[in-house]
Coordinates of C-alpha atoms and ligand atoms in Angstrom, one line a residue:
M22 CA 13.8 -21.7 34.8
V23 CA 13.1 -20.1 31.6
S24 CA 10.0 -20.8 30.1
A25 CA 9.1 -22.3 26.6
N26 CA 7.2 -19.3 26.0
H27 CA 10.0 -17.0 26.3
Y28 CA 12.3 -15.4 24.0
D29 CA 14.6 -12.5 22.7
V30 CA 12.8 -11.1 20.8
I31 CA 9.4 -11.2 19.3
I32 CA 7.9 -9.4 16.3
I33 CA 4.0 -9.5 15.9
G34 CA 3.3 -9.2 12.0
T35 CA 5.7 -10.1 8.9
G36 CA 4.8 -7.3 6.6
A37 CA 7.2 -4.8 5.2
G38 CA 8.5 -3.6 8.1
G39 CA 8.4 -7.4 10.1
G40 CA 9.2 -9.2 8.1
T41 CA 12.6 -7.6 7.2
L42 CA 13.2 -7.2 10.7
A43 CA 13.1 -10.6 11.3
Y44 CA 15.8 -11.4 8.3
R45 CA 18.0 -9.0 10.1
L46 CA 17.7 -9.9 13.3
A47 CA 18.0 -13.9 12.2
P48 CA 21.7 -14.5 12.1
S49 CA 22.2 -13.4 15.1
G50 CA 21.3 -16.5 17.0
K51 CA 19.2 -15.1 19.4
R52 CA 15.6 -17.2 20.1
I53 CA 13.1 -15.1 17.7
L54 CA 9.1 -16.0 18.0
L55 CA 7.2 -14.4 14.8
L56 CA 3.1 -13.7 15.8
E57 CA 1.2 -13.8 12.0
R58 CA -2.9 -13.6 12.0
G59 CA -2.8 -15.1 8.4
D60 CA -1.8 -17.2 7.2
Y61 CA 0.4 -17.8 4.4
V62 CA -1.5 -17.1 1.1
P63 CA -2.0 -19.9 -0.2
R64 CA -0.6 -21.3 -3.8
E65 CA -3.6 -21.3 -6.8
K66 CA -4.4 -20.1 -9.6
D67 CA -7.0 -17.4 -8.0
N68 CA -4.1 -16.1 -7.3
W69 CA -3.8 -14.5 -10.9
S70 CA -7.6 -13.8 -11.1
T71 CA -7.9 -10.2 -11.5
R72 CA -12.3 -11.9 -11.1
A73 CA -11.0 -13.2 -7.8
V74 CA -9.3 -11.2 -6.2
N75 CA -10.4 -7.7 -7.4
L76 CA -14.1 -8.1 -8.0
E77 CA -14.6 -11.3 -5.7
A78 CA -12.0 -9.3 -3.6
R79 CA -11.1 -13.3 -1.9
Y80 CA -8.6 -12.3 -0.2
N81 CA -8.7 -9.0 1.7
T82 CA -9.5 -9.8 5.5
K83 CA -13.7 -10.3 5.9
E84 CA -13.5 -8.0 9.1
S85 CA -15.5 -4.9 9.6
W86 CA -13.7 -1.1 10.8
Y87 CA -16.1 1.7 10.8
D88 CA -16.3 5.3 9.9
K89 CA -16.0 8.4 12.3
D90 CA -20.2 8.1 11.1
G91 CA -20.1 5.1 12.7
K92 CA -20.7 3.5 8.9
A93 CA -19.1 0.1 8.5
L94 CA -16.5 -0.2 6.3
H95 CA -14.2 -3.2 4.9
P96 CA -11.3 -2.4 4.8
H97 CA -8.7 -3.5 1.5
T98 CA -5.9 -5.3 3.4
N99 CA -4.9 -8.3 3.8
Y100 CA -3.6 -10.1 6.8
Y101 CA -0.9 -13.3 5.9
V102 CA 2.6 -13.7 6.1
G103 CA 3.9 -11.3 4.0
G104 CA 0.9 -9.2 4.5
N105 CA 0.7 -6.5 2.4
T106 CA 3.3 -7.2 0.2
K107 CA 2.4 -9.9 -0.8
F108 CA -0.3 -7.9 -2.6
Y109 CA 1.6 -4.5 -3.5
G110 CA 2.6 -3.4 -6.6
A111 CA 6.3 -3.6 -5.9
A112 CA 7.5 -0.6 -6.9
L113 CA 10.1 0.5 -4.4
F114 CA 11.0 4.3 -4.6
R115 CA 12.6 6.3 -1.7
L116 CA 11.3 9.0 0.0
R117 CA 13.2 12.7 -1.6
K118 CA 15.6 14.0 0.7
E119 CA 14.0 16.8 1.6
D120 CA 10.7 14.7 3.0
F121 CA 13.0 14.6 5.8
G122 CA 12.7 18.2 5.9
E123 CA 9.6 20.4 6.8
L124 CA 8.1 21.5 4.3
R125 CA 5.3 24.0 3.0
H126 CA 2.8 22.6 1.1
H127 CA -0.5 24.3 0.3
G128 CA -3.1 22.6 2.8
G129 CA -0.4 23.4 5.6
V130 CA 3.3 22.0 7.0
S131 CA 4.1 18.7 6.0
P132 CA 6.8 18.1 9.6
A133 CA 10.1 17.1 9.5
W134 CA 11.9 13.5 10.5
P135 CA 14.2 13.7 13.6
I136 CA 16.6 11.8 11.4
S137 CA 17.8 13.1 7.8
Y138 CA 17.8 10.6 4.6
D139 CA 21.7 10.7 4.8
E140 CA 21.0 8.4 7.5
L141 CA 18.9 6.2 6.6
E142 CA 20.7 6.2 2.4
P143 CA 23.1 3.0 3.3
Y144 CA 19.9 0.8 4.6
Y145 CA 18.1 2.3 1.2
L146 CA 20.8 0.9 -0.5
E147 CA 20.3 -2.4 1.3
A148 CA 17.2 -2.6 0.7
E149 CA 17.3 -2.5 -2.5
R150 CA 19.6 -5.0 -2.7
L151 CA 17.8 -7.2 -0.2
Y152 CA 14.7 -7.1 -2.5
Q153 CA 16.2 -7.0 -5.7
V154 CA 14.8 -3.7 -7.1
H155 CA 15.0 -3.3 -11.0
G156 CA 16.2 0.2 -11.3
T157 CA 18.0 3.0 -13.7
R158 CA 19.3 5.8 -11.3
D159 CA 19.9 10.2 -13.0
E160 CA 16.5 9.5 -14.6
D161 CA 14.1 10.6 -11.9
P162 CA 15.0 15.0 -11.4
T163 CA 14.2 14.3 -7.4
E164 CA 15.5 11.3 -7.2
P165 CA 17.8 11.4 -4.3
R166 CA 22.2 11.2 -3.7
A167 CA 22.0 7.0 -3.7
S168 CA 25.5 5.5 -2.5
G169 CA 26.1 2.4 -4.8
P170 CA 23.7 1.3 -8.1
Y171 CA 20.9 -0.5 -8.0
P172 CA 21.2 -4.4 -8.6
Y173 CA 19.2 -5.3 -11.1
P174 CA 18.3 -3.1 -14.8
A175 CA 15.2 -1.4 -14.7
V176 CA 12.1 -2.9 -16.5
S177 CA 11.9 -2.2 -19.1
H178 CA 8.9 -0.4 -21.7
E179 CA 6.5 -2.3 -23.9
P180 CA 6.0 0.1 -27.3
R181 CA 2.8 1.9 -25.6
I182 CA 4.6 3.3 -22.1
Q183 CA 7.8 3.6 -23.9
Q184 CA 5.8 5.8 -26.3
L185 CA 4.3 7.8 -23.6
S186 CA 7.3 8.7 -21.6
D187 CA 8.9 9.9 -25.6
D188 CA 5.4 11.7 -25.5
F189 CA 6.0 13.1 -22.6
E190 CA 9.4 13.9 -23.4
Q191 CA 8.7 16.3 -26.6
A192 CA 6.6 18.0 -23.9
G193 CA 9.7 18.7 -21.4
L194 CA 8.8 16.2 -19.2
K195 CA 11.2 13.9 -17.7
P196 CA 9.5 10.6 -17.6
F197 CA 11.7 7.2 -15.8
H198 CA 11.8 3.7 -14.8
V199 CA 9.4 3.3 -11.8
P200 CA 12.3 0.7 -9.5
M201 CA 10.8 -2.8 -9.6
G202 CA 11.0 -5.1 -7.4
V203 CA 10.2 -8.3 -9.3
M204 CA 12.9 -10.9 -9.5
L205 CA 12.2 -10.7 -13.9
D206 CA 15.8 -11.3 -15.7
E207 CA 15.5 -9.8 -19.7
K208 CA 18.2 -11.1 -20.8
N209 CA 17.4 -14.8 -20.0
P210 CA 13.6 -15.2 -20.4
R211 CA 14.1 -18.7 -20.4
K212 CA 15.3 -18.5 -17.1
S213 CA 13.7 -15.5 -16.5
R214 CA 12.0 -16.3 -12.3
C215 CA 8.8 -13.9 -13.4
I216 CA 7.1 -14.3 -16.7
R217 CA 6.2 -10.6 -16.7
C218 CA 2.0 -10.9 -16.6
S219 CA -0.7 -8.3 -16.2
T220 CA -1.6 -9.6 -13.0
C221 CA 1.0 -8.2 -10.2
D222 CA -0.3 -4.9 -9.0
G223 CA -2.5 -6.2 -6.2
H224 CA -2.3 -10.1 -7.0
P225 CA -0.1 -12.4 -4.6
C226 CA 2.6 -13.7 -7.8
L227 CA 1.6 -17.5 -8.5
V228 CA 4.9 -17.8 -9.0
L229 CA 7.0 -16.1 -5.7
A230 CA 8.7 -13.7 -8.2
K231 CA 7.6 -10.3 -6.6
S232 CA 9.9 -9.2 -3.7
D233 CA 7.6 -10.1 -1.1
A234 CA 8.2 -10.6 2.2
Q235 CA 7.2 -13.3 2.9
V236 CA 9.7 -14.5 -0.2
V237 CA 12.6 -12.6 0.4
C238 CA 12.9 -12.0 4.8
V239 CA 10.3 -14.8 6.1
D240 CA 10.9 -17.9 4.5
P241 CA 15.6 -17.1 4.7
A242 CA 15.4 -16.0 8.4
L243 CA 13.0 -19.4 9.1
E244 CA 15.8 -21.4 8.5
H245 CA 18.0 -20.1 11.1
P246 CA 17.2 -22.6 13.8
N247 CA 16.2 -20.1 15.9
V248 CA 13.6 -18.3 14.8
E249 CA 10.0 -19.3 14.7
L250 CA 6.8 -18.8 13.3
L251 CA 3.4 -18.8 15.2
T252 CA 0.7 -18.6 12.1
G253 CA -2.5 -17.8 13.3
A254 CA -1.0 -16.5 15.8
Y255 CA -3.3 -12.4 16.4
V256 CA -2.5 -10.5 19.3
S257 CA -4.9 -9.2 21.4
R258 CA -3.6 -7.5 23.5
L259 CA 0.3 -6.3 24.8
E260 CA 1.2 -6.7 29.3
T261 CA 3.8 -4.4 31.8
S262 CA 5.0 -5.6 34.6
A263 CA 3.3 -3.0 37.8
S264 CA 6.1 -0.2 36.4
G265 CA 4.9 -0.2 33.3
R266 CA 7.9 0.1 31.7
E267 CA 8.1 -3.2 30.4
I268 CA 6.1 -5.6 28.3
T269 CA 5.7 -8.8 30.4
K270 CA 2.8 -10.3 28.3
V271 CA 1.8 -11.0 25.0
I272 CA -1.2 -12.0 25.5
V273 CA -2.3 -14.2 22.1
E274 CA -6.1 -15.8 20.6
H275 CA -4.3 -19.2 18.4
D276 CA -7.1 -22.2 17.6
G277 CA -9.3 -21.1 19.5
K278 CA -8.0 -20.6 23.2
T279 CA -5.6 -17.3 24.6
E280 CA -1.9 -18.4 24.9
E281 CA 0.4 -16.7 26.4
F282 CA 4.6 -15.8 25.7
S283 CA 6.9 -13.1 26.7
A284 CA 10.4 -11.5 25.2
G285 CA 13.3 -9.6 26.3
I286 CA 12.1 -7.0 23.5
V287 CA 8.5 -6.9 21.9
V288 CA 8.4 -5.9 18.3
S289 CA 4.9 -4.5 17.2
S290 CA 5.1 -4.5 13.2
C291 CA 1.1 -4.5 12.3
G292 CA 0.6 -2.7 10.4
A293 CA 0.1 1.0 10.5
I294 CA -3.7 0.6 11.7
N295 CA -3.7 -2.4 13.8
S296 CA -0.7 -1.8 15.9
A297 CA -2.3 1.3 16.6
A298 CA -5.3 -0.9 17.3
L299 CA -2.7 -3.2 19.8
L300 CA -1.6 -0.3 21.8
L301 CA -4.7 1.7 22.3
R302 CA -6.8 -2.5 23.6
S303 CA -3.6 -2.5 26.4
A304 CA -4.5 0.1 28.3
N305 CA -4.1 0.0 31.2
D306 CA -3.4 1.2 35.1
Y307 CA -0.6 2.6 34.1
H308 CA -1.2 3.2 30.2
P309 CA -4.6 4.7 30.8
R310 CA -4.8 5.9 27.0
G311 CA -3.4 3.8 25.5
L312 CA 0.1 1.7 26.4
A313 CA 2.7 3.9 25.7
N314 CA -0.1 7.1 24.7
G315 CA 1.6 9.9 27.8
S316 CA 1.5 11.8 24.3
D317 CA -1.7 11.2 23.2
V318 CA -0.2 10.2 19.8
V319 CA -1.0 6.8 19.2
G320 CA -3.7 6.6 16.9
R321 CA -3.7 9.4 15.9
H322 CA -2.0 11.3 12.7
Y323 CA -3.5 9.1 10.0
M324 CA -1.9 9.6 6.4
G325 CA -3.0 7.5 3.8
H326 CA -1.7 10.0 0.4
V327 CA -4.2 11.4 -1.9
N328 CA -5.0 8.4 -4.7
S329 CA -6.9 8.8 -7.4
V330 CA -6.5 6.7 -10.7
L331 CA -7.1 8.7 -14.0
M332 CA -8.2 6.5 -17.6
A333 CA -6.9 7.5 -20.0
I334 CA -8.3 6.4 -23.0
S335 CA -6.6 6.9 -26.2
K336 CA -8.1 6.0 -30.2
C337 CA -5.6 3.8 -30.2
P338 CA -5.4 0.3 -27.7
N339 CA -3.3 0.3 -25.3
P340 CA -1.8 -3.7 -25.7
T341 CA 0.5 -3.4 -22.4
V342 CA 0.4 -6.3 -20.1
F343 CA 3.4 -5.5 -17.1
Q344 CA 2.4 -1.8 -17.2
K345 CA 4.0 -0.2 -13.8
T346 CA 7.4 0.7 -15.2
L347 CA 6.8 4.4 -16.1
A348 CA 6.6 7.2 -13.7
V349 CA 6.8 11.0 -14.1
N350 CA 8.7 13.5 -10.7
D351 CA 8.9 16.8 -12.0
Y352 CA 5.6 18.3 -10.5
Y353 CA 6.7 15.9 -6.6
F354 CA 7.6 19.5 -5.2
G355 CA 5.5 21.7 -7.8
S356 CA 5.5 23.6 -11.3
N357 CA 6.6 27.1 -12.3
D358 CA 3.2 27.9 -12.5
W359 CA 2.5 26.5 -8.9
E360 CA 5.2 26.9 -5.7
Y361 CA 3.6 23.6 -3.7
P362 CA 3.9 20.3 -4.0
M363 CA 2.1 18.6 -6.3
G364 CA 2.9 14.6 -6.3
H365 CA 4.2 12.0 -8.2
I366 CA 2.8 10.1 -11.2
S367 CA 2.4 6.6 -12.5
F368 CA 0.7 3.7 -13.3
V369 CA -1.7 1.0 -11.5
G370 CA -1.3 -2.4 -13.3
K371 CA -2.9 -3.3 -17.0
L372 CA -6.4 -2.7 -15.9
D373 CA -9.4 -4.9 -17.3
A374 CA -12.7 -5.1 -18.3
D375 CA -13.5 -7.0 -14.6
T376 CA -11.4 -5.2 -12.1
L377 CA -12.8 -2.2 -13.3
R378 CA -16.7 -3.8 -13.3
A379 CA -15.3 -4.3 -8.8
G380 CA -15.1 0.1 -9.2
A381 CA -17.2 1.5 -11.9
P382 CA -16.1 4.1 -14.1
A383 CA -17.8 6.9 -15.4
I384 CA -17.9 5.5 -18.9
A385 CA -17.0 7.5 -21.5
P386 CA -19.8 8.3 -23.7
G387 CA -20.0 5.7 -27.1
W388 CA -17.5 3.3 -24.5
T389 CA -18.4 -0.1 -22.7
L390 CA -16.0 -1.7 -19.9
E391 CA -14.3 -3.6 -22.3
L392 CA -13.2 -0.8 -24.9
M393 CA -12.4 1.6 -22.2
A394 CA -9.7 -1.3 -20.7
T395 CA -8.8 -2.8 -23.8
H396 CA -8.0 1.3 -25.0
S397 CA -6.9 3.0 -21.1
L398 CA -3.7 3.7 -20.1
D399 CA -4.1 3.9 -16.5
F400 CA -2.7 6.2 -14.6
W401 CA -1.9 6.5 -10.5
L402 CA -1.9 9.7 -8.9
T403 CA 0.0 10.0 -5.5
S404 CA 0.0 13.4 -3.7
E405 CA 0.6 14.1 0.3
D406 CA -1.3 14.8 3.1
L407 CA -0.7 15.7 6.1
P408 CA -1.3 14.7 9.6
D409 CA -3.9 16.1 11.0
A410 CA -4.2 15.1 14.9
N411 CA -7.4 15.0 14.6
N412 CA -7.6 12.2 11.2
R413 CA -7.2 8.6 13.5
V414 CA -7.8 5.4 14.7
T415 CA -9.7 4.6 17.7
L416 CA -11.8 2.0 19.6
N417 CA -15.4 1.8 19.6
R418 CA -17.5 0.0 22.7
N419 CA -16.8 -3.8 21.0
G420 CA -13.5 -2.6 20.5
E421 CA -13.4 -2.9 16.6
I422 CA -11.8 -0.4 14.7
V423 CA -12.8 2.5 14.3
L424 CA -10.6 4.7 11.3
S425 CA -12.2 8.5 11.4
Y426 CA -10.5 11.4 8.1
T427 CA -11.3 13.8 7.1
P428 CA -9.0 14.2 3.4
N429 CA -6.2 17.6 3.9
N430 CA -4.1 19.4 0.9
L431 CA -6.4 18.9 -1.4
E432 CA -5.6 21.0 -3.7
G433 CA -2.3 19.9 -5.4
H434 CA -3.6 16.7 -6.1
K435 CA -6.1 19.0 -8.3
R436 CA -3.5 20.4 -9.9
L437 CA -1.7 17.9 -10.7
Q438 CA -4.3 16.0 -13.0
A439 CA -4.7 19.3 -14.7
K440 CA -0.9 18.8 -15.2
L441 CA -1.5 15.4 -16.3
K442 CA -4.5 16.0 -18.3
Q443 CA -2.4 19.1 -20.4
A444 CA 0.1 16.7 -20.9
M445 CA -2.1 13.9 -22.3
K446 CA -3.4 16.4 -24.4
Q447 CA -0.3 17.0 -26.2
Q448 CA -0.3 13.3 -27.6
N449 CA 0.1 12.6 -31.0
C450 CA 0.2 9.6 -32.3
S451 CA 1.2 8.5 -36.0
I452 CA -2.7 7.7 -37.0
H453 CA -5.0 9.9 -35.1
G454 CA -2.3 12.8 -34.2
H455 CA -4.0 14.9 -31.7
E456 CA -7.2 13.4 -31.5
C457 CA -5.9 10.6 -30.1
H458 CA -6.1 10.9 -26.8
Q459 CA -10.1 10.4 -25.7
G460 CA -9.4 12.3 -22.4
L461 CA -9.2 11.2 -18.7
F462 CA -11.3 9.4 -17.1
S463 CA -11.9 9.2 -13.3
R464 CA -11.8 5.8 -11.4
S465 CA -12.1 7.5 -7.8
L466 CA -12.5 4.6 -6.4
Y467 CA -10.3 2.3 -4.8
L468 CA -9.5 -0.9 -6.8
G469 CA -12.0 -3.3 -6.4
Q470 CA -14.0 -1.6 -3.1
K471 CA -16.8 1.0 -3.0
I472 CA -16.0 3.0 -0.6
P473 CA -12.7 5.4 -0.5
L474 CA -11.8 5.7 3.4
A475 CA -11.4 1.1 3.0
G476 CA -8.1 2.1 0.3
V477 CA -5.7 2.0 3.3
A478 CA -2.9 0.1 1.6
H479 CA -0.5 3.7 2.5
Q480 CA -2.1 3.7 5.2
N481 CA 1.1 5.0 8.1
G482 CA 1.8 8.0 10.9
T483 CA -0.2 6.1 13.7
I484 CA 2.5 6.0 16.5
R485 CA 5.1 9.3 15.0
F486 CA 8.5 9.3 16.0
G487 CA 10.2 12.1 16.9
R488 CA 12.6 13.4 19.3
D489 CA 10.5 15.3 22.0
P490 CA 7.8 12.7 23.7
E491 CA 4.8 15.2 24.0
T492 CA 5.0 15.3 20.7
S493 CA 5.5 10.8 19.6
A494 CA 5.4 8.2 20.8
L495 CA 8.0 6.6 19.7
D496 CA 11.9 7.8 19.8
P497 CA 14.3 7.8 16.9
N498 CA 15.1 4.0 17.1
C499 CA 11.7 3.3 17.0
K500 CA 11.7 2.9 20.9
A501 CA 8.4 3.3 23.1
H502 CA 9.2 6.7 24.7
E503 CA 7.3 4.8 28.0
V504 CA 8.2 1.6 27.8
D505 CA 11.9 0.1 27.2
N506 CA 11.4 -3.1 25.2
L507 CA 8.6 -1.4 23.3
Y508 CA 9.5 -1.4 19.8
V509 CA 7.0 -0.4 16.4
V510 CA 8.6 -1.0 13.3
D511 CA 5.4 -0.8 10.6
A512 CA 4.2 1.8 8.9
S513 CA 3.7 3.7 12.7
F514 CA 6.5 5.7 12.3
F515 CA 6.3 8.4 9.2
P516 CA 5.8 11.8 10.6
S517 CA 4.9 12.6 7.3
S518 CA 3.6 10.4 4.3
G519 CA 5.8 12.0 1.1
A520 CA 4.2 11.0 -2.1
V521 CA 6.0 8.1 -3.0
N522 CA 4.7 4.3 -1.9
P523 CA 5.5 3.5 1.2
A524 CA 7.1 0.5 1.6
L525 CA 11.2 0.6 0.9
T526 CA 10.7 3.3 3.2
I527 CA 9.7 0.5 5.9
M528 CA 12.1 -2.2 4.9
A529 CA 15.2 0.9 5.4
N530 CA 13.9 1.4 8.4
A531 CA 13.3 -2.1 9.6
L532 CA 17.3 -2.6 8.6
R533 CA 18.2 0.0 11.0
V534 CA 16.1 -0.4 14.1
G535 CA 17.8 -3.6 13.2
D536 CA 20.3 -2.7 13.2
H537 CA 20.4 -1.1 17.2
L538 CA 18.7 -3.6 18.2
L539 CA 21.6 -6.0 17.1
E540 CA 23.7 -3.7 19.3
R541 CA 21.2 -4.0 22.5
L542 CA 20.8 -6.8 22.5
A543 CA 24.8 -7.6 21.8
A544 CA 25.0 -5.7 25.0
R545 CA 22.6 -7.7 26.9
S546 CA 24.0 -11.1 26.0
I547 CA 28.2 -9.4 27.2
E548 CA 26.2 -8.3 30.2
V549 CA 25.0 -11.9 31.1
R550 CA 28.2 -14.3 30.5
V551 CA 29.9 -11.8 32.1
E552 CA 28.2 -11.4 35.4
P553 CA 29.0 -15.1 36.8
K554 CA 33.5 -13.6 35.5
V555 CA 32.2 -10.5 38.7
T556 CA 30.7 -12.7 41.0
A557 CA 33.7 -15.2 41.3
Ligands
FAD23 C1 -2.5 -3.5 -3.5 C2 -1.7 -3.3 -2.7 C3 -0.8 -2.3 -3.7 C4 0.3 -1.6 -3.5 N1 0.8 -1.4 -3.9 C5 2.5 -0.6 -3.6 C6 4.0 -0.6 -4.0 O1 3.7 -0.5 -5.5 N2 5.0 -0.3 -3.7 C7 4.4 0.2 -1.6 O2 5.8 1.0 -1.3 N3 3.7 0.3 -1.7 C8 2.9 -0.5 -2.2 N4 1.9 -0.7 -1.1 C9 1.9 -0.2 0.3 C10 2.5 -1.5 0.9 O3 2.3 -3.2 0.6 C11 2.2 -1.3 2.6 O4 3.1 0.0 2.5 C12 3.0 -1.7 3.4 O5 3.2 -3.7 3.3 C13 3.3 -1.9 4.8 O6 3.5 -2.3 5.8 P1 3.5 -2.8 7.3 O7 4.9 -3.8 7.4 O8 3.6 -2.1 7.7 O9 1.9 -3.1 7.6 P2 1.9 -5.3 6.4 O10 2.6 -5.0 5.4 O11 0.6 -5.1 6.2 O12 2.4 -6.2 7.5 C14 1.7 -6.1 8.8 C15 1.2 -6.8 9.2 O13 1.0 -7.8 10.4 C16 -0.2 -8.5 10.7 N5 -0.8 -7.9 11.9 C17 -2.1 -7.5 12.1 N6 -2.7 -7.6 12.9 C18 -1.8 -8.5 13.7 C19 -2.4 -9.0 15.2 N7 -2.6 -8.1 16.2 N8 -1.4 -10.0 15.9 C20 -0.7 -10.7 14.9 N9 -0.3 -10.1 13.3 C21 -0.9 -9.0 12.3 C22 -0.8 -8.2 9.3 O14 -1.5 -9.4 9.2 C23 -0.3 -8.0 8.7 O15 0.9 -9.4 7.7 C24 0.7 -1.2 -1.5 C25 -0.3 -2.2 -0.8 C26 -1.9 -2.7 -1.9 C27 -2.8 -3.1 -0.1
SF4_24 S1 5.3 -13.5 -12.6 FE1 6.3 -11.3 -12.6 S2 4.9 -10.0 -13.3 FE2 3.5 -11.5 -12.5 S3 2.9 -11.6 -10.6 FE3 5.2 -12.8 -10.5 S4 6.7 -11.5 -10.4 FE4 5.1 -9.7 -10.9

């Protein structure tokens, strides 16, 4: 008899990867269980309070992790249904075509992926439709080929950002509209679900108008009677059969009790740090270094991007409400005077004084935090960090997460900052001319955090996929080389990180892996259906 705790598929984690996969598999009729350590984000006014979110870190996990020197850090990460997409800025970029090949950087080589851009392209298109991305093709000079248009028009610039866009264009740059996953209907503001507010990036959406994995994927998946969700369900360990080739038990801490589940297919999608930690915690006699870790890569090659927030202070105020609409990729692969990639320039949500208080930037002479916040353009710069085997997730004696990280490939980022500085100096407003721009001020501390390493928003790379089991833990379908029924679909699979935000790539890949699983599950049900006929 099949146990009530046995499923066709168990998905651990409901974020960009797990939530999207659940959506893909739900119509199959297979019994699917989602295990999520968090609960739903409570809907309350604090969702949109910068004080509660940034200063008091109301929704962050209260867990402590440790750095390589054993110093505690409080990670800026969130455990809820929908994962970190509940809090993300919803800038949904494709990686560049070139990011799938080997790219030479100043700091070393960014390795190739085992799949090409063209293989992922149809899934990017599908993910853009699913997550209702608003964008414009053919503006971004590094944009890869797309087989269809964005499903919705780009989110328009507010006047200050439009002015910046015009100035950048005059300076020879090609600024473009950021592809955004918000349910905004600018033509029909009265009916638009999104109200275009200032508390989007980093905040949950009180009116459920952000295209996050809960709203777009998990909730619709749960409308299928074959899909169940258990919240407050922390997966502590995966156990295998005696051969080590198959996961036989998923051990869950739930309501103060330990429960056991099993499934034909088990998918880990806990985020790159927690999935690696889960596999390491699940070491056994057959997998002494951690589950599926014969290659010793599990936990290694942690990447999180080289990021900085730079506030450009102008004499003119910046009354923009929804700031995250403009980006610049002119320096993504280099420039005339620098042959290596530098990265991507875009925006964070508009910073206010409460948010600044949480991170205490260097104050511009003669300015208060309040004044800085009303006059700043708040840029978000991203450069690629390279997969260093020593940048890794391990567990300490108490089973807690240790994140060892030494930044690399920094020169390109410095040059990207210099390029922005140069471009800002060319600003020419009608009132103050070139004197308008007062300088760039580094807000080097990640939003709301005092320890830069705690800024793990873009975590990826810890369970890389590849063709060679000696150098990767997952095969190109994101199945563990060493375990026949284990898959990983969060950001762990990235062999390199590119320099744009990762979520759309995680979503597109989850759809791709979903199609592979549907084939595998269909094959299995045919086997089961055919068997009795053969024996009769
Ligand atoms: C403030 C912020 C802004 C961001 N802005 C952007 C943006 O604009 N664009 C973009 O592309 N990306 C952005 N990101 C990054 C993006 O949110 C992540 O890349 C993405 O959510 C990662 O998806 P994932 O599936 O790997 O993990 P997650 O979305 O983190 O999902 C992991 C899930 O697993 C659960 N879980 C963890 N461990 C366990 C366990 N042991 N048992 C059970 N459940 C477990 C977690 O609770 C969580 O629900 C942002 C992130 C943050 C924090
Ligand atoms: S209303 Fe729109 S802008 Fe505001 S949080 Fe929701 S999705 Fe973001």
